[in-house]
């Protein structure tokens, strides 16, 4: 099977080169040609018999996608290895340094990680058909190493049992009001990629003074960006200072007493890429999974179930949800995050004490 | 036998050597004291050190304050249902402390905690008011004490069990009233056990990782163990982690020495030929209030947390009381049928538990035999090596093993072997202690008789000693197995995605706030634990596991 795969890939490489030559493309990038899901790929994946997905999505969302994949491709169980993006980044580095190759497909909420992994040569080029055909350029790596699997925001929120709508904070600045002292929950940038990305954008646009003042408000410091929405829904804190807006969408649709606030200064935009790991022990299953996740089917399921947004233009937003276009966004900048990541974490830890 | 000594040396000396090496080198491998100077000058490290120290002292005092009267009530008074109290204390002992901490989040998180909700409901207090705040320094001291006091209880109860009644009788006969007898006889005799208990509780509280990681970080402070762990965040700083581990190690060694000195004197106090059973103090009218008091204490480590976990298992909202409206099987379904990490974590835990228990018991058995029978030259060294890991806190061992086995010649990181080494090392001292005392109960005459009749040493061991020790061996095995299930601090440093165990999975789930899934897994873990403990206790002739584990 391995031989077959290599042959096929060699052919594809050759055809990709041909394609570039034929169109006379001046682009330096060397994205391989799109690959459709062939019976040969499915058979090879089935022979491997499993796929391990290192992901940072909220656990029930990731498991939902995993089960859907298993239903479509029986005999290829997905093991979801879920952790915070920054924690996962460290663990993956530690594993690779010890030559442990357990990951097949990798996902992150810190897009900067893909810059690092790409530079280190840890990602395998693979462009699923849907990505080639539909994904806008800003949501796919020019070299075909990864593509955006989901888009969401780090928003504010409040518990509607504890806060009246007219009293709810409307902006980041509102959170600094003494009335929210001891009433907020937020995630941690050394654990969560979402929070790290959001911290970067907020510090860039509002300055670190914002965090210095926020730290004096006695926030409940949790780790994952999936946790503040959950603590909010339990009524543990009245206001969420950062965290996944999509968890709030889910909770709200489930009838829980939470409300999302997109702050007037703009809401941090989080883009979560997904890629095939080069040293993947189950290389075919990894490609099949990558292809499924980025397909219209996978994306539509992800978006319907989780309340996130898709880079796939054919995906339809569920009725009643706020389209991304109507929200004032902060600008994401993975390259800058990559450069400042360590500094952000150190500075944050110093300000908040943990 | 040399092989055994070498094996024990490798288990203990190798990780510690790497720890020392890293603590005095910089990135380039050059010698430096900079790591230590950073440790004592940078408030980022100094604060957790001080916090940990105060935390451990307070928890230790709290444990003694609770365990001493309880130990006395159970051992020396006619309090009703004493067996039940002992069982419940044992239940608090086998409950993983990190699970207890999460259960207490469900109970006493300032706003959503069940107890605080109940308080507001009963008193009509406003949303602003609360009875407890578990995300606080006192909250952490409380939760740590809940799961550390059994160590003190067992030491005190055992010691009081052993104080001969004669001395107290003599005091009464000479006209001493109850209080005089207590003050001049019982308390002085029990004092060494109390001091030793205080030291053990201090050590436990100081080296615990799970509870502070779960409660202190939300509260906004670090302890030494959480700080060491955070030094492995990206980019990892192993040399600082190594340096930060050493104070814990040194302090542990010093305190264990102190404990040894204190407990060493105890033998003196109970010399006196055959002595009667201890006289039970009649509590009279205080009998039932005393029982109620004990049960109230045991609400905290057992009834309330178990209840909270059970509630979260079947409720659609973790901190809402189960009712027909929100009753659900979804959480159980999620953990066992959707959560894809469950199967592997359970498998790993069982494999590790069974092999660590088997190997640990075997080593302890051999070393115990050699030392009690003084069978070889250098048996003292063997005994020392088997006891030495007591002085290595779990997280320190984790760091040491990580540094040792992530580099050639032996890369064990990423395999179950590295966890196996950690668990065997951690379990060895307690297993050795148990089996050594079991060997002492089998008189060498029996073996000698067998050898006179022509059996070799090994045959004598197989036909005479082994059958007599069977129950102790099984008990030790179960004891190690349970210990592996509740181990987190070393596992958190050493696991990879393929070698995750249940304790680590629960910790992961806590970081993403999946409380319902934790409750299901936690209860499942407790059920297995109790099944194993009951198994150990049902073996005839076995009188209860000696509750001692570091």
CSV table of C-alpha atoms in Angstrom, one decimal, chain A residues 50 52 54 58-60 63-64 66-67 70 78-83 86-87 89-91 93-95 97-100 102-103 116 162 182-183 188 190-191 219-227 230-231 233-238 256 342 345 349-350 352-354, chain B residues 42 44 105 109-113 117 127-128 130 133 135 213 216-222 227 229 232-236 316-319 334 337-341 344 402 405-406 411 413-415 493 495-498 500 507-515 517:
chain,number,residue,atom,x,y,z
A,50,UNK,CA,-7.2,4.5,12.6
A,52,UNK,CA,-5.2,10.4,15.6
A,54,UNK,CA,-4.5,16.5,17.7
A,58,UNK,CA,-14.1,22.1,22.3
A,59,UNK,CA,-14.2,18.4,23.0
A,60,UNK,CA,-17.9,17.6,22.2
A,63,UNK,CA,-15.9,14.2,19.0
A,64,UNK,CA,-19.0,15.0,16.9
A,66,UNK,CA,-14.9,12.3,14.7
A,67,UNK,CA,-18.1,10.2,14.9
A,70,UNK,CA,-16.4,7.2,11.3
A,78,UNK,CA,-10.7,8.7,15.1
A,79,UNK,CA,-9.0,9.3,18.3
A,80,UNK,CA,-9.4,12.9,19.4
A,81,UNK,CA,-6.5,14.1,21.4
A,82,UNK,CA,-7.8,17.4,22.8
A,83,UNK,CA,-5.8,20.0,24.7
A,86,UNK,CA,-0.3,26.3,23.5
A,87,UNK,CA,-0.2,23.1,25.6
A,89,UNK,CA,2.2,23.0,20.7
A,90,UNK,CA,4.6,22.3,23.6
A,91,UNK,CA,3.7,18.6,23.8
A,93,UNK,CA,7.5,19.7,20.1
A,94,UNK,CA,8.5,17.5,23.0
A,95,UNK,CA,7.2,14.4,21.3
A,97,UNK,CA,12.2,15.9,19.8
A,98,UNK,CA,12.0,12.4,21.3
A,99,UNK,CA,11.1,11.0,17.8
A,100,UNK,CA,7.6,10.1,18.9
A,102,UNK,CA,1.7,10.0,17.2
A,103,UNK,CA,-0.2,12.8,15.5
A,116,UNK,CA,6.4,27.3,12.9
A,162,UNK,CA,-27.2,37.7,36.8
A,182,UNK,CA,-14.8,39.7,41.2
A,183,UNK,CA,-17.5,38.9,38.7
A,188,UNK,CA,-5.2,31.8,29.9
A,190,UNK,CA,-0.3,30.0,28.1
A,191,UNK,CA,-2.9,27.3,27.7
A,219,UNK,CA,-10.9,37.8,37.5
A,220,UNK,CA,-11.5,34.0,37.9
A,221,UNK,CA,-8.6,32.7,35.8
A,222,UNK,CA,-9.4,29.4,34.0
A,223,UNK,CA,-7.3,27.8,31.3
A,224,UNK,CA,-9.2,26.8,28.1
A,225,UNK,CA,-11.2,29.3,26.0
A,226,UNK,CA,-14.0,26.7,26.2
A,227,UNK,CA,-14.2,27.1,29.9
A,230,UNK,CA,-19.2,27.0,30.6
A,231,UNK,CA,-18.5,28.9,33.9
A,233,UNK,CA,-23.6,29.2,31.9
A,234,UNK,CA,-23.3,27.6,35.4
A,235,UNK,CA,-23.6,31.1,36.8
A,236,UNK,CA,-20.2,30.9,38.4
A,237,UNK,CA,-19.4,34.3,37.0
A,238,UNK,CA,-21.7,37.0,35.6
A,256,UNK,CA,-29.1,28.3,28.7
A,342,UNK,CA,6.7,34.2,24.2
A,345,UNK,CA,2.8,34.9,27.6
A,349,UNK,CA,1.8,35.9,33.5
A,350,UNK,CA,3.5,38.7,35.2
A,352,UNK,CA,-2.0,38.3,36.3
A,353,UNK,CA,0.3,36.5,38.7
A,354,UNK,CA,-0.4,33.0,37.3
B,42,UNK,CA,12.8,36.3,41.5
B,44,UNK,CA,7.9,34.6,40.5
B,105,UNK,CA,-15.5,23.1,42.9
B,109,UNK,CA,-17.4,27.5,43.8
B,110,UNK,CA,-18.5,30.9,45.1
B,111,UNK,CA,-21.5,31.4,42.9
B,112,UNK,CA,-22.4,28.1,41.3
B,113,UNK,CA,-21.4,25.8,44.1
B,117,UNK,CA,-26.8,27.9,46.2
B,127,UNK,CA,-26.5,36.7,44.8
B,128,UNK,CA,-23.6,38.6,46.1
B,130,UNK,CA,-21.6,33.3,49.7
B,133,UNK,CA,-15.1,30.3,48.2
B,135,UNK,CA,-11.0,29.3,44.7
B,213,UNK,CA,-3.4,23.1,39.9
B,216,UNK,CA,-4.9,27.8,43.1
B,217,UNK,CA,-4.6,28.9,39.5
B,218,UNK,CA,-8.2,30.1,39.3
B,219,UNK,CA,-7.6,31.9,42.6
B,220,UNK,CA,-4.5,33.6,41.0
B,221,UNK,CA,-1.6,32.1,42.8
B,222,UNK,CA,1.0,29.3,42.3
B,227,UNK,CA,5.2,26.4,39.3
B,229,UNK,CA,4.9,22.2,36.1
B,232,UNK,CA,7.5,22.9,31.1
B,233,UNK,CA,5.2,25.2,29.2
B,234,UNK,CA,6.5,26.3,25.9
B,235,UNK,CA,9.4,27.2,25.8
B,236,UNK,CA,10.3,24.6,28.4
B,316,UNK,CA,-27.7,18.0,32.5
B,317,UNK,CA,-26.2,21.0,34.3
B,318,UNK,CA,-23.3,20.1,36.6
B,319,UNK,CA,-24.3,22.3,39.4
B,334,UNK,CA,-20.6,10.7,26.2
B,337,UNK,CA,-19.2,6.0,23.7
B,338,UNK,CA,-18.2,9.4,22.3
B,339,UNK,CA,-15.1,10.4,24.2
B,340,UNK,CA,-12.4,8.7,22.2
B,341,UNK,CA,-9.7,9.1,24.8
B,344,UNK,CA,-7.0,4.1,25.7
B,402,UNK,CA,11.7,13.1,32.1
B,405,UNK,CA,14.6,9.2,29.6
B,406,UNK,CA,14.1,11.7,26.9
B,411,UNK,CA,14.6,7.0,25.3
B,413,UNK,CA,9.5,8.8,27.0
B,414,UNK,CA,6.4,8.1,25.0
B,415,UNK,CA,6.3,4.5,26.2
B,493,UNK,CA,5.1,15.1,33.5
B,495,UNK,CA,2.5,11.1,29.6
B,496,UNK,CA,2.2,11.4,25.8
B,497,UNK,CA,-1.0,11.1,23.8
B,498,UNK,CA,-0.5,7.3,23.5
B,500,UNK,CA,-2.4,8.9,28.8
B,507,UNK,CA,-7.0,16.7,34.6
B,508,UNK,CA,-7.3,17.6,30.9
B,509,UNK,CA,-11.0,17.6,31.1
B,510,UNK,CA,-10.9,20.0,34.0
B,511,UNK,CA,-8.9,22.5,32.0
B,512,UNK,CA,-11.6,22.6,29.4
B,513,UNK,CA,-14.3,22.8,32.0
B,514,UNK,CA,-16.0,19.5,31.1
B,515,UNK,CA,-17.2,18.8,34.6
B,517,UNK,CA,-17.4,14.0,32.0
